[in-house]
Amino acid sequence: MCGIIAAITQRNIIDILTKGLKKLEYRGYDSSGLAIINNEKNIVRIRCVGKVNKLINKVNKKKIFGTIGVAHTRWATHGIVSKENTHPHISSNIIVVHNGILENDALLRDFLKTQGYIFRSNTDTEVIAHLLHWEQNKTKHSIKNVIQDSVNKLHGNYSMVVIDKNNPLELIAVCSKSPLIIGLGIGENFIASDQIALLNITKRFMYLEDGDIAVIKKKDINIFNKNDFIIHRKEIFSNIKYKTVKKGKYRHYMEKEIYEQPVSIKNTLENRLNKNNTINFLELGKQEDVLFCKIEHIHIVACGTSYNAAMVSKYWFESLTNTPCDVEIASEFSSRTLAARKNSFLITISQSGETADTLSALRQSKKLKYLGNLTICNMEGSTLVKESDYYLSTNAGIEIGVASTKSFTTQLTVLLMLVAKIANLKKINNIEKKIVKNLNMLPNRITEILENKQLIKNIATQLFNKKHMLFIGRGEYYPIAMEGALKLKEISYIHAEAYAAGELKHGPLALIDKDIPVIVIAPKNTLLEKIKKNIKEISSRSGLIYVFSDQTFNYEENVNFITLPYVETFIAPIFYTIPLQLLAYYIALNKNKNIDKPRHLAKSVTVE
Ligand code: F6R
């Protein structure tokens, strides 16, 4: 949450900071700001509430110049959305931008007030700025040493970049369990929360690790731990193409990402499907088979859309590999006293690999006797990947739209491959081959449905002014209904809830009237007859029904059919996700909502 970019350069940094901020806006867009040291060695700070474009307009009018500076896009945690709470925060000569949460800010604030500091914001970041200033005044140390002395007093997971106006030749970056990446230039260097902010200026990067304090100058970089020992971090070359993060012909990133799914899934499958219809996960190494054979229970932990993917896989793991599987919301996993089952294996799922709740669950799991842990993640180099025993990449490519789309379907693709692999190791006949055959068809089947978007567009025009909607499904289509409802609520702000179809009669049926459309996901399978009964229960109570199915059945006028082609069983849940994504997208488009940046949300949720 919150995006940081900073630079020390030969040229004017304004363009670097503002372009970088635009790329980081997915991390928070409540307000943004920047601060530079200008030619006269003064601090120039510009901040404003709202989207980064507003800041850019303001900055452009001022025509400022500087070769060292920091910028920040905020997702409010401490204090309301206001200019005063917007970063950078300044205490005399100290400038700070910060991502994450300081847990002991109240105590430090009280202390600093007794030392005469006046607070202009409610943020924990201003506490850090004043603390560093107080410490520097007391010790007269360099800002790097002051930071080394102060980090023990700062409790929480955070990252920050600091400039001391009195030494405008270096940026100091601190990484405490929240990501920061250094971008290496020629005679200039950069730092950001995500490499995406720097891809237009460099391809060479260095990830900071927990506890690192980096001193970044124009021509050199030194990384220290808090005991002042120099640490070496590996330089990596990014293959991500800058072009791939542009919207291209699409109106929104979400639309682009929905349409990218056939290609993303192909990338997910690439080099993992063998010609003899078996699966290989070369990246897991040789231990994989031995380890997987021992698994007697699978525990999956994730949040939001990633949680919904996990829920689908629970049905797969249990029915296809005969392995008991429990799925848990990460924040709940970390909120209770856990008892791990015998020979249980932990899986985390995350697009960003930085979700604080999921990370915290992983860290907590290490105190228990799991066989091991694996993460299914889209971001190589993310904290979750670094801290996990095993990693399977979803290879979805960068996802910018705050509402996850291609992440979800590629997560399901990896999970289905994992199911196939475990079924094979458990000698469950033919499952692996059947799954591989199905997976090979998946990209084309998705293209087919994307080409028929008009069908969904028409329904969106009928539904966009509704206030509430229900989504129902049975079996693995229940979590698909959950994902459909989540997509709709987050980008259209329509209240949407998902239910297991059989559960409706246990309470929610009372809600049914002609104003609450019910979306039913009902492909032909062994549960179809049961869900038909649920449809009857709704239609006989005058509910307005939209059935997504490869079948039509004779019903009253209030039942509308969205007829989809038949799709092979294993991949059908992935396939049925697409029309629901499109439905949410076109409803939000009709409502003229800010689809890529829904209110109050951020793409990467790095606070618990
Ligand atoms: C919904 C959405 C969120 C994320 C959740 C977890 O469209 O994007 O619900 O799925 O915040 O994020 P990751 O997968 O990055 O851990």
JSON list of N, CA and C in Angstrom, two decimals, residues 9 13 37 71 106 133 146 190-191 220 234 260 262 292 377 455 479 497 515 553:
[
{"chain": "A", "resi": 9, "resn": "THR", "atom": "N", "xyz": [19.98, 12.12, -9.53]},
{"chain": "A", "resi": 9, "resn": "THR", "atom": "CA", "xyz": [20.25, 12.08, -10.98]},
{"chain": "A", "resi": 9, "resn": "THR", "atom": "C", "xyz": [21.19, 13.19, -11.44]},
{"chain": "A", "resi": 13, "resn": "ILE", "atom": "N", "xyz": [14.82, 15.70, -12.09]},
{"chain": "A", "resi": 13, "resn": "ILE", "atom": "CA", "xyz": [14.14, 14.46, -11.71]},
{"chain": "A", "resi": 13, "resn": "ILE", "atom": "C", "xyz": [12.62, 14.54, -11.80]},
{"chain": "A", "resi": 37, "resn": "ILE", "atom": "N", "xyz": [15.11, 18.82, -3.59]},
{"chain": "A", "resi": 37, "resn": "ILE", "atom": "CA", "xyz": [16.00, 19.91, -3.17]},
{"chain": "A", "resi": 37, "resn": "ILE", "atom": "C", "xyz": [16.34, 20.66, -4.46]},
{"chain": "A", "resi": 71, "resn": "ALA", "atom": "N", "xyz": [9.00, 10.99, -3.96]},
{"chain": "A", "resi": 71, "resn": "ALA", "atom": "CA", "xyz": [7.59, 11.19, -4.25]},
{"chain": "A", "resi": 71, "resn": "ALA", "atom": "C", "xyz": [6.80, 10.02, -3.71]},
{"chain": "A", "resi": 106, "resn": "ALA", "atom": "N", "xyz": [1.86, 6.16, 18.47]},
{"chain": "A", "resi": 106, "resn": "ALA", "atom": "CA", "xyz": [1.21, 6.99, 19.49]},
{"chain": "A", "resi": 106, "resn": "ALA", "atom": "C", "xyz": [2.21, 7.31, 20.62]},
{"chain": "A", "resi": 133, "resn": "HIS", "atom": "N", "xyz": [14.83, 13.72, 13.21]},
{"chain": "A", "resi": 133, "resn": "HIS", "atom": "CA", "xyz": [15.36, 15.06, 13.46]},
{"chain": "A", "resi": 133, "resn": "HIS", "atom": "C", "xyz": [15.83, 15.19, 14.91]},
{"chain": "A", "resi": 146, "resn": "VAL", "atom": "N", "xyz": [22.00, 8.04, 12.05]},
{"chain": "A", "resi": 146, "resn": "VAL", "atom": "CA", "xyz": [20.80, 8.36, 12.84]},
{"chain": "A", "resi": 146, "resn": "VAL", "atom": "C", "xyz": [19.73, 7.30, 12.57]},
{"chain": "A", "resi": 190, "resn": "PHE", "atom": "N", "xyz": [18.01, 5.12, -8.60]},
{"chain": "A", "resi": 190, "resn": "PHE", "atom": "CA", "xyz": [16.60, 5.33, -8.30]},
{"chain": "A", "resi": 190, "resn": "PHE", "atom": "C", "xyz": [16.16, 4.32, -7.24]},
{"chain": "A", "resi": 191, "resn": "ILE", "atom": "N", "xyz": [15.04, 4.61, -6.63]},
{"chain": "A", "resi": 191, "resn": "ILE", "atom": "CA", "xyz": [14.48, 3.62, -5.70]},
{"chain": "A", "resi": 191, "resn": "ILE", "atom": "C", "xyz": [12.96, 3.71, -5.77]},
{"chain": "A", "resi": 220, "resn": "ASP", "atom": "N", "xyz": [27.33, 5.62, -6.66]},
{"chain": "A", "resi": 220, "resn": "ASP", "atom": "CA", "xyz": [27.49, 4.36, -5.94]},
{"chain": "A", "resi": 220, "resn": "ASP", "atom": "C", "xyz": [26.39, 4.11, -4.93]},
{"chain": "A", "resi": 234, "resn": "LYS", "atom": "N", "xyz": [22.19, -9.02, -4.89]},
{"chain": "A", "resi": 234, "resn": "LYS", "atom": "CA", "xyz": [22.39, -9.42, -6.28]},
{"chain": "A", "resi": 234, "resn": "LYS", "atom": "C", "xyz": [21.74, -8.43, -7.24]},
{"chain": "A", "resi": 260, "resn": "GLU", "atom": "N", "xyz": [-6.45, -10.30, -22.16]},
{"chain": "A", "resi": 260, "resn": "GLU", "atom": "CA", "xyz": [-5.13, -10.94, -22.22]},
{"chain": "A", "resi": 260, "resn": "GLU", "atom": "C", "xyz": [-5.16, -12.39, -21.74]},
{"chain": "A", "resi": 262, "resn": "PRO", "atom": "N", "xyz": [-6.28, -15.41, -22.57]},
{"chain": "A", "resi": 262, "resn": "PRO", "atom": "CA", "xyz": [-5.79, -16.57, -23.33]},
{"chain": "A", "resi": 262, "resn": "PRO", "atom": "C", "xyz": [-4.26, -16.61, -23.40]},
{"chain": "A", "resi": 292, "resn": "PHE", "atom": "N", "xyz": [5.67, -34.18, -2.16]},
{"chain": "A", "resi": 292, "resn": "PHE", "atom": "CA", "xyz": [4.25, -34.25, -2.45]},
{"chain": "A", "resi": 292, "resn": "PHE", "atom": "C", "xyz": [3.64, -35.61, -2.06]},
{"chain": "A", "resi": 377, "resn": "CYS", "atom": "N", "xyz": [2.30, -17.37, -6.94]},
{"chain": "A", "resi": 377, "resn": "CYS", "atom": "CA", "xyz": [2.42, -15.92, -6.91]},
{"chain": "A", "resi": 377, "resn": "CYS", "atom": "C", "xyz": [2.74, -15.38, -8.30]},
{"chain": "A", "resi": 455, "resn": "LEU", "atom": "N", "xyz": [-23.20, -10.42, -25.89]},
{"chain": "A", "resi": 455, "resn": "LEU", "atom": "CA", "xyz": [-24.19, -11.08, -25.05]},
{"chain": "A", "resi": 455, "resn": "LEU", "atom": "C", "xyz": [-24.18, -10.48, -23.63]},
{"chain": "A", "resi": 479, "resn": "PRO", "atom": "N", "xyz": [-17.50, -20.88, -5.29]},
{"chain": "A", "resi": 479, "resn": "PRO", "atom": "CA", "xyz": [-16.46, -19.84, -5.27]},
{"chain": "A", "resi": 479, "resn": "PRO", "atom": "C", "xyz": [-16.38, -19.02, -6.56]},
{"chain": "A", "resi": 497, "resn": "GLU", "atom": "N", "xyz": [-23.73, -10.26, -3.26]},
{"chain": "A", "resi": 497, "resn": "GLU", "atom": "CA", "xyz": [-23.35, -11.34, -2.33]},
{"chain": "A", "resi": 497, "resn": "GLU", "atom": "C", "xyz": [-23.42, -12.67, -3.05]},
{"chain": "A", "resi": 515, "resn": "ASP", "atom": "N", "xyz": [-36.57, -6.84, -7.78]},
{"chain": "A", "resi": 515, "resn": "ASP", "atom": "CA", "xyz": [-35.50, -5.84, -7.90]},
{"chain": "A", "resi": 515, "resn": "ASP", "atom": "C", "xyz": [-34.11, -6.39, -7.59]},
{"chain": "A", "resi": 553, "resn": "PHE", "atom": "N", "xyz": [-33.51, -24.54, -19.99]},
{"chain": "A", "resi": 553, "resn": "PHE", "atom": "CA", "xyz": [-34.60, -25.38, -19.52]},
{"chain": "A", "resi": 553, "resn": "PHE", "atom": "C", "xyz": [-35.85, -24.51, -19.51]}
]
